[in-house]
Short mmCIF file of C-alpha atoms and ligand atoms in Angstrom, two decimals:
data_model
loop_
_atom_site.label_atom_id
_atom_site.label_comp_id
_atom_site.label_asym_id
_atom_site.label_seq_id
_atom_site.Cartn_x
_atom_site.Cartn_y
_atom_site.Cartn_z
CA UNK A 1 78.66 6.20 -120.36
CA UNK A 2 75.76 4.86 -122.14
CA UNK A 3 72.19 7.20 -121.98
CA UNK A 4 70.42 4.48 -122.24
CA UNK A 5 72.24 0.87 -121.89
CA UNK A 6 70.71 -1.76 -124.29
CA UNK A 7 73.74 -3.69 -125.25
CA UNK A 8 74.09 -4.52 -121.04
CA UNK A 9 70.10 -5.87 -121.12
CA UNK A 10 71.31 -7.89 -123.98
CA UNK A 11 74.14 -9.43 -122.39
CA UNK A 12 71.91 -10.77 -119.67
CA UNK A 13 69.20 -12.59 -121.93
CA UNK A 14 71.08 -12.82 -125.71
CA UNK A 15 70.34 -16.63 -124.89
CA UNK A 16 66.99 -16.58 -125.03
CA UNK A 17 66.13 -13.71 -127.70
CA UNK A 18 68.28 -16.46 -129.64
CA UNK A 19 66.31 -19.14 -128.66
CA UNK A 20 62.98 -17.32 -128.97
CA UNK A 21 63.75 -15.75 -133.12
CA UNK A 22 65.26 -19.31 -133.63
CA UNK A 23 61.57 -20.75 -132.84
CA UNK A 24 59.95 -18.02 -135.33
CA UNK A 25 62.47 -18.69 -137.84
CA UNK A 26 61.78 -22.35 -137.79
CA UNK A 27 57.93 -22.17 -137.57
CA UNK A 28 57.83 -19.75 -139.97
CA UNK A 29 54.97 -18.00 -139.05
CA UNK A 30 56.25 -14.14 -139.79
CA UNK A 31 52.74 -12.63 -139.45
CA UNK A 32 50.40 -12.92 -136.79
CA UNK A 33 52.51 -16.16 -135.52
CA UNK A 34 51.92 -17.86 -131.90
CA UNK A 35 54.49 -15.25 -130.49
CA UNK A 36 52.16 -12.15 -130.98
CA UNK A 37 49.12 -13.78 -129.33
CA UNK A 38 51.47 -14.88 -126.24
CA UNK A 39 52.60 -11.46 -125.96
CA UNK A 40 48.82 -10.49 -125.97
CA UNK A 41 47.54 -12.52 -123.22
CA UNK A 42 50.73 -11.72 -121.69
CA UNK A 43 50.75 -8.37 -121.14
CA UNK A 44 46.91 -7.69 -121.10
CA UNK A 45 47.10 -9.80 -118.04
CA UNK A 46 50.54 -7.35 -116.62
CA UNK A 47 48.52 -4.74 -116.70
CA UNK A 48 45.34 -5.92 -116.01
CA UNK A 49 43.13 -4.99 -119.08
CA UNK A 50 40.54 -7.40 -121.13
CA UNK A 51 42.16 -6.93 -124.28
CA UNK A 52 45.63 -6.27 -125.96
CA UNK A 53 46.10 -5.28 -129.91
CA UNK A 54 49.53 -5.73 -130.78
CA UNK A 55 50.40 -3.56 -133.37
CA UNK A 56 52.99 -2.00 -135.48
CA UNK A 57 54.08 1.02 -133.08
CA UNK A 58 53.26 3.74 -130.55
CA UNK A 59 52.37 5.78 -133.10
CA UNK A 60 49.85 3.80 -135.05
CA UNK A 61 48.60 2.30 -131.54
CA UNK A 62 47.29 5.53 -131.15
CA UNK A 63 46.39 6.23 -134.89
CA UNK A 64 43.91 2.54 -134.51
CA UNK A 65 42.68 4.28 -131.29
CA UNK A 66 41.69 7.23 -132.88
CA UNK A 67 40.41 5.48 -135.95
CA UNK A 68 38.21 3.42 -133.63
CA UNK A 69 36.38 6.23 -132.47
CA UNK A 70 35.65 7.00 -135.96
CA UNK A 71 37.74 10.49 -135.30
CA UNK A 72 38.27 12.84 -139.01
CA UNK A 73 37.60 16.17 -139.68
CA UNK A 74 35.35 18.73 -137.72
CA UNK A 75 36.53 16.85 -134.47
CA UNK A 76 38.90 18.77 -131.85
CA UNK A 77 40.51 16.60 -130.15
CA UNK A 78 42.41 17.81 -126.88
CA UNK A 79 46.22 17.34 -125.77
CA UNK A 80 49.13 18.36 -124.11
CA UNK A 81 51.90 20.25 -126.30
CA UNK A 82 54.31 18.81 -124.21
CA UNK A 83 54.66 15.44 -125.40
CA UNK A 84 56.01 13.62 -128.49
CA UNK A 85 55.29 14.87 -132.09
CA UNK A 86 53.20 11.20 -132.43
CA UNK A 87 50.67 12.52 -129.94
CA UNK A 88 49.09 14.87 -132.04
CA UNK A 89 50.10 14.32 -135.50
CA UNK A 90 47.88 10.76 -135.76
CA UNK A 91 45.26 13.99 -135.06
CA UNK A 92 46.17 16.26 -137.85
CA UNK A 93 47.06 12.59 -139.80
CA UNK A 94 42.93 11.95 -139.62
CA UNK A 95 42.35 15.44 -140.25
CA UNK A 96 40.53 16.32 -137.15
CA UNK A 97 42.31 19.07 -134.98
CA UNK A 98 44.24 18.81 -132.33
CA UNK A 99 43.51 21.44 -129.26
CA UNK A 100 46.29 21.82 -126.92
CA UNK A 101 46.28 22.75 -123.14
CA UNK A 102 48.74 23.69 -120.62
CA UNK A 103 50.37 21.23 -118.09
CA UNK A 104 50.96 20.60 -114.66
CA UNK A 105 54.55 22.01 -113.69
CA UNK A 106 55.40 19.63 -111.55
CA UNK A 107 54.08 16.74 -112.89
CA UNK A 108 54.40 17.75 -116.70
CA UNK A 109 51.37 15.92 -117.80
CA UNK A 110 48.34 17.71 -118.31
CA UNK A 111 46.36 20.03 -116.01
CA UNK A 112 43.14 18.27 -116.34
CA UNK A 113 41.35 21.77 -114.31
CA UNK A 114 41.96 23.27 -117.90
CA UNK A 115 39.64 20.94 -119.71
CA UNK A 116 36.42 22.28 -118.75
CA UNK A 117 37.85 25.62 -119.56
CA UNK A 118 38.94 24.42 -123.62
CA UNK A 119 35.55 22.47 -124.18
CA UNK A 120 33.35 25.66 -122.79
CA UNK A 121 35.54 27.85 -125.25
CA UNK A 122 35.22 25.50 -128.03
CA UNK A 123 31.51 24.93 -127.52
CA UNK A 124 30.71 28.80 -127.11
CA UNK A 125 32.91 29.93 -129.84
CA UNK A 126 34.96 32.54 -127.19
CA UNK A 127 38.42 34.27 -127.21
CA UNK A 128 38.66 32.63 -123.79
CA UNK A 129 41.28 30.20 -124.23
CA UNK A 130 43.94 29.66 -126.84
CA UNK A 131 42.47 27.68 -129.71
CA UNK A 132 43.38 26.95 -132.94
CA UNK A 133 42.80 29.82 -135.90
CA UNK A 134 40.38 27.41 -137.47
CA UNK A 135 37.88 27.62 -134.89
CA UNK A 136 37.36 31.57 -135.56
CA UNK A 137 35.09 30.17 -138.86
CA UNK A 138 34.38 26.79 -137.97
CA UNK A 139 33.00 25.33 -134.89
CA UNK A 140 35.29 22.34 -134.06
CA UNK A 141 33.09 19.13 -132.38
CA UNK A 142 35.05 18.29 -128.86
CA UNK A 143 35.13 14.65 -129.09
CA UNK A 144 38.10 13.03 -127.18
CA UNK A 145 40.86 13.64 -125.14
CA UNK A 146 44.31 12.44 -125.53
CA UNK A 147 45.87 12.45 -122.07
CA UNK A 148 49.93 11.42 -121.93
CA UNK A 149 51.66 9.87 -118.94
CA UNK A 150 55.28 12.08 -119.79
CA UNK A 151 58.40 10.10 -118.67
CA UNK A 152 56.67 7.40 -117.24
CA UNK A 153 54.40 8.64 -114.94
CA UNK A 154 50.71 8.44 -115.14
CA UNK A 155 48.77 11.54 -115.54
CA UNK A 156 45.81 12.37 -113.25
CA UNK A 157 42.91 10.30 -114.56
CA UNK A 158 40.27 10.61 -111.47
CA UNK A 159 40.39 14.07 -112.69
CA UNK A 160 40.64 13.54 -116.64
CA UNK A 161 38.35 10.80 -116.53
CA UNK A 162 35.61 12.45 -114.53
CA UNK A 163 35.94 15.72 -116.21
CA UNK A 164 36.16 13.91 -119.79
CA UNK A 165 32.83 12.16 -118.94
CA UNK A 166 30.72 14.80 -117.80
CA UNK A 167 31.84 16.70 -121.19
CA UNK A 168 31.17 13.91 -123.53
CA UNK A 169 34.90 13.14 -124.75
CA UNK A 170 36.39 9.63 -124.59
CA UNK A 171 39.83 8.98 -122.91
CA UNK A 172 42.92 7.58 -124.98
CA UNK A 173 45.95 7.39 -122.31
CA UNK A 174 49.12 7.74 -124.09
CA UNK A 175 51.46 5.17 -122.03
CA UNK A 176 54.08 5.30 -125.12
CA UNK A 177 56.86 5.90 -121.67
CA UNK A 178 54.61 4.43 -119.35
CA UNK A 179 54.10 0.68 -119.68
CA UNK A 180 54.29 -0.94 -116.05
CA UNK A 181 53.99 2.30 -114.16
CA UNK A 182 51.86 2.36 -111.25
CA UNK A 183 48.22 4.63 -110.68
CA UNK A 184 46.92 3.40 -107.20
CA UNK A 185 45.70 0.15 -107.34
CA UNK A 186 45.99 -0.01 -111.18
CA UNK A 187 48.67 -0.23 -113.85
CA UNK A 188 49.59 2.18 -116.77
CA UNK A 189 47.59 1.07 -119.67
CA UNK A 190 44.47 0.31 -117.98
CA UNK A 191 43.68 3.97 -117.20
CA UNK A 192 41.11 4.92 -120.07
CA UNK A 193 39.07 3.96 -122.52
CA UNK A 194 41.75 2.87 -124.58
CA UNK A 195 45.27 2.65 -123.68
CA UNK A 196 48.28 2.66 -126.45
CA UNK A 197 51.86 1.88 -125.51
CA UNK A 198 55.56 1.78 -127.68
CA UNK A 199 58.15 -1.11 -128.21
CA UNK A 200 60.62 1.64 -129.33
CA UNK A 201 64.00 0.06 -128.64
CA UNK A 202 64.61 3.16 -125.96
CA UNK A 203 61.10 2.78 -123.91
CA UNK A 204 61.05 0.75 -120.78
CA UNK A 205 59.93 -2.27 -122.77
CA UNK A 206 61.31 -2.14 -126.02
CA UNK A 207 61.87 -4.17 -128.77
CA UNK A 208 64.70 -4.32 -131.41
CA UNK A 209 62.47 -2.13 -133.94
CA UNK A 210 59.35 -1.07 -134.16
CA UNK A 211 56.06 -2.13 -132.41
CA UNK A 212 53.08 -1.42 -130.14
CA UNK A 213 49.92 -2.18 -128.60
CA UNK A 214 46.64 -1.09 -127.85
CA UNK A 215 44.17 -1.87 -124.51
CA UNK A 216 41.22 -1.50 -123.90
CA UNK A 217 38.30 -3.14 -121.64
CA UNK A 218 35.63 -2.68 -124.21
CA UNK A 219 34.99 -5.52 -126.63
CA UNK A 220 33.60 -3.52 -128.92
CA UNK A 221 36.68 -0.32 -129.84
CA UNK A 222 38.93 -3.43 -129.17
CA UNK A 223 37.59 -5.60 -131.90
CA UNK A 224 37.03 -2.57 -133.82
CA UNK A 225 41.02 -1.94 -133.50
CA UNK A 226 42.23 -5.64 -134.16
CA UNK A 227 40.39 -5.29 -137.80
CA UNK A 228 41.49 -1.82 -138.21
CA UNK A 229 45.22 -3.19 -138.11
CA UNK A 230 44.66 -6.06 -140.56
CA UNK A 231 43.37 -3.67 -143.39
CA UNK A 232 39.87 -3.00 -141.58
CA UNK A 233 39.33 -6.52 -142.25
CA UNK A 234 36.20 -8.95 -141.29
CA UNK A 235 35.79 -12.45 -141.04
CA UNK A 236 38.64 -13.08 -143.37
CA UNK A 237 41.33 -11.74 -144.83
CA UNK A 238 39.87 -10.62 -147.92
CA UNK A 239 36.21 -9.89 -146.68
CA UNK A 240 37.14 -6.14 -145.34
CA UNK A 241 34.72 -4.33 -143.21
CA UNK A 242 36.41 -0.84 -142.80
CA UNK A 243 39.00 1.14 -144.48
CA UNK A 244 42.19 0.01 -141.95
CA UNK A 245 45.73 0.16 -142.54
CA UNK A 246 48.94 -2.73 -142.18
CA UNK A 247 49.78 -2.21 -138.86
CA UNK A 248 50.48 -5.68 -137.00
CA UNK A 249 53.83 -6.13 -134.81
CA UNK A 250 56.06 -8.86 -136.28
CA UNK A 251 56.49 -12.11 -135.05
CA UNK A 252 59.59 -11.69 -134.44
CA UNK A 253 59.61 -8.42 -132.38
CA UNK A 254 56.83 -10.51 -130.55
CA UNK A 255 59.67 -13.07 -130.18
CA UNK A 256 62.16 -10.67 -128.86
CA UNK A 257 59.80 -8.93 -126.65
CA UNK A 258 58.57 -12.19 -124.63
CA UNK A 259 62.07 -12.89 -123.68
CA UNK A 260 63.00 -9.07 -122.49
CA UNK A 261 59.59 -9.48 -120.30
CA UNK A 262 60.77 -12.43 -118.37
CA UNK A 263 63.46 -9.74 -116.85
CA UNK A 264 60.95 -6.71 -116.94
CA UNK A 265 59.25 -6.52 -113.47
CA UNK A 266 62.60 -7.00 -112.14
CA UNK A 267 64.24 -3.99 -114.34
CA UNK A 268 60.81 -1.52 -113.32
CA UNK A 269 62.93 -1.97 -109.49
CA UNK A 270 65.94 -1.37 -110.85
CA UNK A 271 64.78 1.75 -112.55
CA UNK A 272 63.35 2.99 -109.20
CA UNK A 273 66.44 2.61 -107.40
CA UNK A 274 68.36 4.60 -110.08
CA UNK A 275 66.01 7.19 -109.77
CA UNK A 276 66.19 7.15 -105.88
CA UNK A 277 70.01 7.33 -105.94
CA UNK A 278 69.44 10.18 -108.58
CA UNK A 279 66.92 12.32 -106.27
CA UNK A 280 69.07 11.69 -102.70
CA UNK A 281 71.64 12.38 -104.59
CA UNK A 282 71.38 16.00 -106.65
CA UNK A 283 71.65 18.78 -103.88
CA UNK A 284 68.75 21.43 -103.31
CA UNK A 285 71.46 24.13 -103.75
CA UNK A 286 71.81 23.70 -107.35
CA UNK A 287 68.46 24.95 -107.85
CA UNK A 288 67.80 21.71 -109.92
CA UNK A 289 64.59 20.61 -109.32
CA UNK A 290 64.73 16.46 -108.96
CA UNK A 291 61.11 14.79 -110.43
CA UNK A 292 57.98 14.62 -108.35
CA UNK A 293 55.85 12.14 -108.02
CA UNK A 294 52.31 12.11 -106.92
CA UNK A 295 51.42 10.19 -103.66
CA UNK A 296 50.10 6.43 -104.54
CA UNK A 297 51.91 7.27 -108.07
CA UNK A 298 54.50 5.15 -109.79
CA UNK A 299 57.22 6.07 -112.88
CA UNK A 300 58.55 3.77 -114.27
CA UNK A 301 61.54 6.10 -115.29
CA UNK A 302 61.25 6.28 -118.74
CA UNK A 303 63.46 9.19 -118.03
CA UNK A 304 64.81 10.83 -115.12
CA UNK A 305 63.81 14.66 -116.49
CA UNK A 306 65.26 17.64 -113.93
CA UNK A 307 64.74 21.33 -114.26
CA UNK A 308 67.55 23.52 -114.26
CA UNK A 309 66.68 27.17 -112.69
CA UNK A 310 67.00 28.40 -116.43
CA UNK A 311 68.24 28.42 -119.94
CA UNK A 312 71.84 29.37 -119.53
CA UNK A 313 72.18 27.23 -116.31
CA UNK A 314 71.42 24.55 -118.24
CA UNK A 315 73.60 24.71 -121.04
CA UNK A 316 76.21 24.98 -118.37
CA UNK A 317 75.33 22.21 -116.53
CA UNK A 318 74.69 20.05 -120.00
CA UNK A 319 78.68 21.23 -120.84
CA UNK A 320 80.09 20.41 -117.58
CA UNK A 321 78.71 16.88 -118.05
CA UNK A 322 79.38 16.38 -121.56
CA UNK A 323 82.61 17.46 -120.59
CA UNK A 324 83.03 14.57 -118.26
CA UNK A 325 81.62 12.15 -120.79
CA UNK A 326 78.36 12.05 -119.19
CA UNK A 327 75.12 12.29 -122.02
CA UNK A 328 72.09 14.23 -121.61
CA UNK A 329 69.33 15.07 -123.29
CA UNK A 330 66.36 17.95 -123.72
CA UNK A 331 62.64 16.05 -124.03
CA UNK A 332 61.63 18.26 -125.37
CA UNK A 333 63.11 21.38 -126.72
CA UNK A 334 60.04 22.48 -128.52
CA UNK A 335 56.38 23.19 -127.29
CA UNK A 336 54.23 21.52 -130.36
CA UNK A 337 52.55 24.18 -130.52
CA UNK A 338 55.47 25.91 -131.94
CA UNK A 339 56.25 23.51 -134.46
CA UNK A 340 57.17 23.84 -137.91
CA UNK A 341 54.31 21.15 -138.48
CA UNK A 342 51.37 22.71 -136.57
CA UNK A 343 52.29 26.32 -137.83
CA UNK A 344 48.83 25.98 -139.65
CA UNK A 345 46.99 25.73 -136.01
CA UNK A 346 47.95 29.69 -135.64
CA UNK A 347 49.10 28.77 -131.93
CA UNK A 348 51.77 31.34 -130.48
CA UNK A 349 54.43 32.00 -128.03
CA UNK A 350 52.72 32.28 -124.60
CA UNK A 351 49.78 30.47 -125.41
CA UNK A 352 50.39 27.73 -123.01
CA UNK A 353 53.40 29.54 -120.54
CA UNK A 354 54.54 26.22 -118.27
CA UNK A 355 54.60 23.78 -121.19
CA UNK A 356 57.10 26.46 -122.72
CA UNK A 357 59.03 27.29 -119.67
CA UNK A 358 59.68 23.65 -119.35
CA UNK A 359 61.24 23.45 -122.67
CA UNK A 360 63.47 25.82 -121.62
CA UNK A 361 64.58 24.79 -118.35
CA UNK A 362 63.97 20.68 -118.57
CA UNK A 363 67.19 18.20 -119.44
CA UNK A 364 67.20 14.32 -118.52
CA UNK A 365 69.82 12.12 -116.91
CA UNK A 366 71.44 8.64 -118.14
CA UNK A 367 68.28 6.14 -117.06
CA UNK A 368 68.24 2.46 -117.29
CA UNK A 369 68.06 -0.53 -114.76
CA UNK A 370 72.35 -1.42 -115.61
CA UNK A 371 73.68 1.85 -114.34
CA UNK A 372 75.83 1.82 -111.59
CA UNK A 373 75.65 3.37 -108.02
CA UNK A 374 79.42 4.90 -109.14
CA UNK A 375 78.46 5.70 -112.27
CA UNK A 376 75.18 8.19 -110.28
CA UNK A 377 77.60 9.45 -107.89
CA UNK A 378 79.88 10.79 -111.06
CA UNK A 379 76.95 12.14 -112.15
CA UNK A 380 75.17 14.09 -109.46
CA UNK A 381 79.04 15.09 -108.07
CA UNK A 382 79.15 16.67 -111.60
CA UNK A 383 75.83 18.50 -111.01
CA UNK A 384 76.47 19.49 -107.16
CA UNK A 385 79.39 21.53 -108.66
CA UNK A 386 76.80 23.96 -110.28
CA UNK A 387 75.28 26.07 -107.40
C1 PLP B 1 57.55 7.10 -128.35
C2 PLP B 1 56.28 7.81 -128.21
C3 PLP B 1 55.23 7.66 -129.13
C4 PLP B 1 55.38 6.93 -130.43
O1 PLP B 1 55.82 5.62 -130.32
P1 PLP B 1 56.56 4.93 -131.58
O2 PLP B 1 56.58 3.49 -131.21
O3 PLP B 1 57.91 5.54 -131.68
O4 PLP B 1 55.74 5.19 -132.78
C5 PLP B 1 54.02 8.28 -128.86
N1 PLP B 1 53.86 9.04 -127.76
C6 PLP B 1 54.85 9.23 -126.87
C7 PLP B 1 54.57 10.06 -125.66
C8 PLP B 1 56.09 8.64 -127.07
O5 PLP B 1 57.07 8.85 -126.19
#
């Protein structure tokens, strides 16, 4: 059983992605080509937002986002610690700090009530909140806020965004696992001020390598993004503006992208039924909590992430499984606070308590739009057997 089934997506459009790189390969525009605007317009219009940046990946989507604001050191900007390493390292990567609070435990995105609490502590210098070491002999500038919507399902912007404005921070939405998820009337990636999403092969839209993109309404941080990707460039290529990095998606991961969008919308249903088949399926008496989603909230399933009641029942549960030839995975087995990398931050065990419960008790499932209503029932038989 496959954790995440790319070679069955293939099968189903390997005639077009051939048709589609065979076009690059014979206009031979590798940078910037026809393909990359296309997948622009394309998905700007999916998700309703003025502009799109392609660019090189998740990561540097949010890097440009960041470097839009003008963000470097002396700025705090704040973040969930339970998220991917890329979330806060473009933070530390610009030198500006990045200020971590706690998160929701059902929802695993972050609890925007905290925010107020972090900026007042930041601004008044107080032992009120965790914050980095740093800010015990320098006063850190709040500036932004990077909110992430885990697994695929937004976070709670009418909160973030309305407690975000009234302290003065801007509003990056990490959709990295969230492209095509649903927030009310809106889509994922039209949530903030700027929005940055992944191609990762293993996302819900993914590419075969590398790539990403950036939204945003404004004209202004979107322009400001589109040159920062092209070496901070101006009018020309070799009339540059601002310092920017090389960070355009390929034509050719534009190429294979357009052709695994044609099938998208219809895979973001698919996804939903697995998960449905998934949560009617796993019994209460396991004491596995299923996912929960917030009314007039959508996932998009980037994964299907359950909580086992705690550390050693789920290594058994993992074991049984693996046992059976069934794969899962723990997103993610380390708070960042706690990492190697952010040691320098002077964070510590118990500093944020539900982000690192979660890492102890969270595991996900198999999740893509192929797998089979047999192939679930396997899988949440093997999981009913642990009471
Ligand atoms: C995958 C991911 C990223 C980084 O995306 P890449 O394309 O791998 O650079 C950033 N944030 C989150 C939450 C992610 O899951």
């Amino acid at each position: 059983m496959q954790f995440v089934d790319l070679p069955g997506q293939q099968k189903r459009i390997r005639e077009k992605i051939d048709a589609n790189i065979k076009t690059v390969l014979d206009h031979g525009k590798y940078i910037l080509g026809p393909e990359v605007d296309e997948l622009e317009k394309k998905l700007g219009g999916f998700s309703g937002v003025k502009h799109a940046v392609a660019c090189s990946s998740g990561t540097d989507a949010l890097l440009l986002a960041l470097m839009a604001y003008g963000v470097g050191p002396g700025d705090a900007i704040i973040t969930t610690p339970f998220t991917f390493i890329a979330t806060a390292e473009v933070i530390s990567l610009l030198g500006a700090t990045p200020v971590f609070i706690d998160v929701d435990p059902r929802t695993f995105n972050l609890e925007p009530k905290q925010i107020d609490a972090v900026v007042s502590a930041l601004k008044n210098g107080s032992n009120d909140y965790p914050l980095p070491g740093i800010c015990k002999t320098s006063s850190l500038t709040p500036k932004g806020l990077i909110a992430v919507d885990l697994f695929g399902l937004p976070a709670d912007y009418d909160t973030v965004n309305r407690i975000a404005n009234e302290n003065g921070l801007f509003v990056i939405e990490d959709a990295a696992q969230s492209f095509g998820a649903e927030y009310g009337e809106k889509k994922a990636c039209s949530l903030a001020d700027i929005a940055c999403t992944s191609f990762y092969p293993a996302k819900p839209l993914g590419g075969y390598g590398d790539g990403g993109m950036c939204f945003s309404d404004n004209d202004e941080l979107a322009g400001a993004m589109r040159s920062l990707a092209v070496h901070g460039q101006g009018g020309n290529k070799y009339d540059n503006v601002r310092i920017g990095i090389n960070g355009r998606l390929d034509t050719l991961q534009a190429a294979v992208l357009l052709a695994k969008f044609d099938i998208f919308p219809e895979e973001i249903g698919l996804r939903q039924q697995a998960a449905d088949r998934y949560s009617e399926g796993i019994k209460k008496e396991t004491g596995v909590v299923t996912p929960f989603v917030p009314e007039g909230s959508g996932s998009v399933w980037a994964q299907y992430s359950v909580l086992a009641k705690d550390e050693n029942h789920r290594s058994d549960i993992q074991a049984g499984l693996k046992e059976k030839g069934i794969p899962t995975v723990i997103y993610y087995p380390g708070a960042l606070h706690l990492q190697e990398a952010f040691k320098i931050l002077g964070y510590k065990a118990g500093d944020f308590p539900v982000c690192e419960e979660l890492t102890r008790r969270i595991f996900s499932l198999p999740m893509h739009p192929y797998l089979t209503a047999d192939e679930q029932e396997e899988i949440t038989a093997a999981i009913n057997t642990y009471g």
